[in-house]
Amino acid sequence: MYKFLPLALILLLAVFGQYVIAGGRFERSISRPFRSLLTVHNGMRWGSWGQKEMCPTGMYATGFSLKVAGMWESLLVGDNTALNGIRLHCINPSKSSSGPYEDYATVQSDVGSWGKWSDIKWCSSGFLTSFQLRVEPYQGTWDDTAANNIRFNCSGKTEMVQGSGMSWGEWGDWSETCGGKGICGIETMVEQPQGVGDDTALNDVRMYCCD
């Protein structure tokens, strides 16, 4: 992707952790301080926490997309994993005022191996400020899916946006609401492929909030 860029520019991008993709958008972000951490209590515990990924400084998440293994894929694989990944899409509020947005940065933590990415769900205005996770509890000898879907409140709690995940399990309690302007980072717990064992992919998520 980068073979036509000057070497100095490639090195500069690597140092700051930013990788430009088509349209001048950023695929990864630089590190930045955060004000609060949002968690929920119904996540499962298979897997391990991935790397924290933050929106570039001055940008906040106002949309998201999901990587979901649908019914047909699950039947072909012989194992339901449901929600596999979550992407945050971040905007600069000084440059954009209402969605859907054309200029944004995309960040994600670890993702599972199955599924396809959905279209982006945007707040019509404002930022993502709290979230709720739909999780299937332990199924014993039956197939486990862990996290199935997620939804967010937008600034002021005047709007809620819900992902197009799967419907197993139940919605848990809402996280606390952001201290600061809005959500600016993400960290996911993902179980790696189990081979002949039962796969669950994404189990839990926590969100970071920035001033």
CSV table of C-alpha atoms in Angstrom, one decimal:
chain,number,residue,atom,x,y,z
A,1,MET,CA,0.0,0.0,0.0
A,2,TYR,CA,2.8,2.4,0.9
A,3,LYS,CA,5.5,1.6,-1.8
A,4,PHE,CA,4.8,4.9,-3.6
A,5,LEU,CA,5.1,7.1,-0.5
A,6,PRO,CA,8.4,8.8,0.3
A,7,LEU,CA,10.4,6.9,2.9
A,8,ALA,CA,10.5,9.9,5.2
A,9,LEU,CA,6.7,10.1,5.2
A,10,ILE,CA,6.3,6.4,5.9
A,11,LEU,CA,8.7,6.6,8.8
A,12,LEU,CA,6.8,9.7,10.2
A,13,LEU,CA,3.5,7.9,10.0
A,14,ALA,CA,4.9,4.8,11.7
A,15,VAL,CA,6.3,6.9,14.5
A,16,PHE,CA,3.0,8.5,15.3
A,17,GLY,CA,1.0,5.3,14.8
A,18,GLN,CA,-1.1,6.6,12.0
A,19,TYR,CA,-1.6,4.7,8.8
A,20,VAL,CA,-3.4,6.5,6.0
A,21,ILE,CA,-6.0,4.6,4.0
A,22,ALA,CA,-8.1,5.5,1.0
A,23,GLY,CA,-9.6,9.0,1.2
A,24,GLY,CA,-7.0,10.2,3.6
A,25,ARG,CA,-8.7,8.5,6.6
A,26,PHE,CA,-6.8,7.1,9.5
A,27,GLU,CA,-6.9,3.4,10.2
A,28,ARG,CA,-5.0,3.5,13.5
A,29,SER,CA,-4.6,6.3,16.1
A,30,ILE,CA,-2.0,7.8,18.3
A,31,SER,CA,-2.2,7.3,22.0
A,32,ARG,CA,-4.0,10.0,24.1
A,33,PRO,CA,-5.0,10.5,27.7
A,34,PHE,CA,-8.5,9.6,28.8
A,35,ARG,CA,-10.8,10.8,31.5
A,36,SER,CA,-12.9,7.8,32.4
A,37,LEU,CA,-13.4,4.1,31.6
A,38,LEU,CA,-16.8,2.6,30.8
A,39,THR,CA,-17.5,-1.1,31.5
A,40,VAL,CA,-20.5,-3.4,31.8
A,41,HIS,CA,-21.1,-6.3,34.1
A,42,ASN,CA,-22.5,-9.0,31.8
A,43,GLY,CA,-19.5,-9.7,29.5
A,44,MET,CA,-18.1,-13.3,29.4
A,45,ARG,CA,-14.5,-14.2,30.3
A,46,TRP,CA,-13.2,-16.4,27.5
A,47,GLY,CA,-10.2,-15.0,25.8
A,48,SER,CA,-8.0,-12.0,26.7
A,49,TRP,CA,-8.0,-8.3,26.4
A,50,GLY,CA,-6.6,-6.8,23.2
A,51,GLN,CA,-4.7,-3.6,22.7
A,52,LYS,CA,-6.4,-0.3,23.6
A,53,GLU,CA,-7.0,1.8,20.5
A,54,MET,CA,-7.8,5.5,20.7
A,55,CYS,CA,-9.3,8.0,18.3
A,56,PRO,CA,-6.7,10.6,17.1
A,57,THR,CA,-6.4,13.7,19.4
A,58,GLY,CA,-9.4,16.0,19.1
A,59,MET,CA,-11.6,13.3,17.6
A,60,TYR,CA,-14.5,11.4,19.2
A,61,ALA,CA,-16.5,8.4,18.3
A,62,THR,CA,-19.9,9.2,16.8
A,63,GLY,CA,-20.5,6.0,14.9
A,64,PHE,CA,-19.7,2.3,15.0
A,65,SER,CA,-19.8,-0.9,12.9
A,66,LEU,CA,-19.9,-4.5,13.8
A,67,LYS,CA,-18.3,-7.7,12.5
A,68,VAL,CA,-21.0,-10.4,12.9
A,69,ALA,CA,-21.1,-14.0,11.9
A,70,GLY,CA,-24.6,-14.6,10.5
A,71,MET,CA,-26.7,-17.7,10.6
A,72,TRP,CA,-25.7,-19.0,7.2
A,73,GLU,CA,-22.0,-18.7,7.9
A,74,SER,CA,-22.5,-20.2,11.3
A,75,LEU,CA,-24.3,-23.2,9.8
A,76,LEU,CA,-21.4,-23.7,7.3
A,77,VAL,CA,-18.8,-23.5,10.0
A,78,GLY,CA,-20.8,-25.5,12.4
A,79,ASP,CA,-20.3,-23.1,15.3
A,80,ASN,CA,-22.0,-19.8,16.2
A,81,THR,CA,-19.8,-16.9,17.3
A,82,ALA,CA,-22.2,-14.0,16.7
A,83,LEU,CA,-20.4,-10.7,17.5
A,84,ASN,CA,-16.7,-10.8,16.4
A,85,GLY,CA,-15.6,-7.2,16.3
A,86,ILE,CA,-16.5,-3.6,17.0
A,87,ARG,CA,-15.1,-0.5,15.2
A,88,LEU,CA,-15.4,3.0,16.4
A,89,HIS,CA,-15.7,5.8,13.8
A,90,CYS,CA,-14.4,9.1,15.1
A,91,ILE,CA,-14.9,12.7,13.8
A,92,ASN,CA,-13.4,16.0,14.5
A,93,PRO,CA,-16.3,18.2,15.9
A,94,SER,CA,-14.7,21.4,14.6
A,95,LYS,CA,-15.0,20.1,11.0
A,96,SER,CA,-18.3,18.1,11.1
A,97,SER,CA,-21.7,18.9,12.7
A,98,SER,CA,-24.2,16.2,11.6
A,99,GLY,CA,-24.1,12.6,10.2
A,100,PRO,CA,-23.7,10.6,8.1
A,101,TYR,CA,-20.1,11.7,7.9
A,102,GLU,CA,-17.5,11.5,5.1
A,103,ASP,CA,-14.3,12.4,7.0
A,104,TYR,CA,-13.6,10.1,9.9
A,105,ALA,CA,-11.0,7.9,11.6
A,106,THR,CA,-11.6,4.2,12.3
A,107,VAL,CA,-10.2,2.4,15.3
A,108,GLN,CA,-10.6,-1.1,16.6
A,109,SER,CA,-9.1,-3.5,19.2
A,110,ASP,CA,-8.9,-7.3,18.7
A,111,VAL,CA,-11.5,-9.0,16.5
A,112,GLY,CA,-12.6,-12.6,15.9
A,113,SER,CA,-11.9,-14.6,12.8
A,114,TRP,CA,-15.5,-14.9,11.5
A,115,GLY,CA,-18.2,-12.6,10.1
A,116,LYS,CA,-18.5,-9.6,7.9
A,117,TRP,CA,-18.5,-5.9,8.7
A,118,SER,CA,-21.8,-4.1,8.8
A,119,ASP,CA,-22.6,-0.6,7.5
A,120,ILE,CA,-21.8,2.3,9.9
A,121,LYS,CA,-24.4,3.4,12.4
A,122,TRP,CA,-24.1,7.1,13.1
A,123,CYS,CA,-25.4,9.4,15.8
A,124,SER,CA,-27.2,12.2,13.9
A,125,SER,CA,-25.3,14.6,16.1
A,126,GLY,CA,-23.0,14.5,19.1
A,127,PHE,CA,-20.9,11.5,20.3
A,128,LEU,CA,-21.3,8.1,21.7
A,129,THR,CA,-21.5,8.4,25.5
A,130,SER,CA,-22.6,5.1,27.0
A,131,PHE,CA,-23.2,1.5,25.8
A,132,GLN,CA,-25.2,-1.7,26.5
A,133,LEU,CA,-24.0,-5.2,25.6
A,134,ARG,CA,-26.2,-8.1,24.6
A,135,VAL,CA,-24.6,-11.3,25.9
A,136,GLU,CA,-25.6,-15.0,26.0
A,137,PRO,CA,-24.6,-16.7,29.3
A,138,TYR,CA,-22.7,-20.0,29.5
A,139,GLN,CA,-24.7,-22.7,27.7
A,140,GLY,CA,-23.1,-25.8,29.2
A,141,THR,CA,-22.8,-28.5,26.5
A,142,TRP,CA,-24.6,-26.4,24.0
A,143,ASP,CA,-23.0,-23.8,21.6
A,144,ASP,CA,-21.7,-20.6,23.3
A,145,THR,CA,-21.7,-17.3,21.5
A,146,ALA,CA,-20.9,-14.8,24.3
A,147,ALA,CA,-21.4,-11.2,23.1
A,148,ASN,CA,-24.1,-10.8,20.4
A,149,ASN,CA,-24.8,-7.1,19.9
A,150,ILE,CA,-24.2,-3.6,21.2
A,151,ARG,CA,-26.0,-0.3,21.3
A,152,PHE,CA,-25.0,3.2,22.3
A,153,ASN,CA,-26.5,6.4,23.6
A,154,CYS,CA,-25.6,9.6,21.9
A,155,SER,CA,-24.8,12.9,23.6
A,156,GLY,CA,-27.6,14.1,25.8
A,157,LYS,CA,-29.4,10.7,25.7
A,158,THR,CA,-31.7,12.0,23.0
A,159,GLU,CA,-30.8,9.2,20.6
A,160,MET,CA,-29.9,5.6,20.8
A,161,VAL,CA,-28.2,3.6,18.0
A,162,GLN,CA,-28.2,-0.2,17.9
A,163,GLY,CA,-26.0,-2.6,16.0
A,164,SER,CA,-27.2,-5.3,13.6
A,165,GLY,CA,-25.9,-8.2,15.7
A,166,MET,CA,-27.5,-11.5,16.7
A,167,SER,CA,-30.3,-12.0,19.2
A,168,TRP,CA,-29.1,-14.7,21.6
A,169,GLY,CA,-28.9,-13.7,25.2
A,170,GLU,CA,-30.2,-10.6,27.0
A,171,TRP,CA,-29.3,-7.0,27.2
A,172,GLY,CA,-27.4,-6.1,30.3
A,173,ASP,CA,-27.3,-2.9,32.3
A,174,TRP,CA,-26.1,0.3,30.7
A,175,SER,CA,-22.6,1.4,31.4
A,176,GLU,CA,-22.0,4.7,33.2
A,177,THR,CA,-22.2,7.9,31.0
A,178,CYS,CA,-18.9,9.4,29.8
A,179,GLY,CA,-17.0,11.8,31.9
A,180,GLY,CA,-15.8,14.3,29.2
A,181,LYS,CA,-17.1,14.9,25.7
A,182,GLY,CA,-17.6,11.3,24.6
A,183,ILE,CA,-16.1,7.9,23.8
A,184,CYS,CA,-12.7,8.1,22.3
A,185,GLY,CA,-11.2,4.6,22.6
A,186,ILE,CA,-12.0,0.9,22.7
A,187,GLU,CA,-10.6,-2.4,24.1
A,188,THR,CA,-12.1,-5.8,23.4
A,189,MET,CA,-11.8,-9.2,25.0
A,190,VAL,CA,-11.6,-11.9,22.2
A,191,GLU,CA,-11.2,-15.6,22.4
A,192,GLN,CA,-8.8,-17.0,19.8
A,193,PRO,CA,-9.9,-19.8,17.5
A,194,GLN,CA,-10.3,-23.0,19.5
A,195,GLY,CA,-9.8,-25.5,16.6
A,196,VAL,CA,-12.2,-28.4,17.3
A,197,GLY,CA,-13.5,-26.6,20.5
A,198,ASP,CA,-16.4,-24.2,20.9
A,199,ASP,CA,-15.6,-20.7,19.6
A,200,THR,CA,-17.1,-17.5,21.1
A,201,ALA,CA,-15.0,-14.7,19.5
A,202,LEU,CA,-15.8,-11.4,21.2
A,203,ASN,CA,-16.7,-11.7,24.9
A,204,ASP,CA,-16.5,-8.2,26.4
A,205,VAL,CA,-15.7,-4.6,25.6
A,206,ARG,CA,-14.7,-1.5,27.5
A,207,MET,CA,-14.7,2.1,26.2
A,208,TYR,CA,-12.5,5.1,27.0
A,209,CYS,CA,-13.8,8.7,27.3
A,210,CYS,CA,-11.9,11.9,26.7
A,211,ASP,CA,-12.3,15.6,27.5
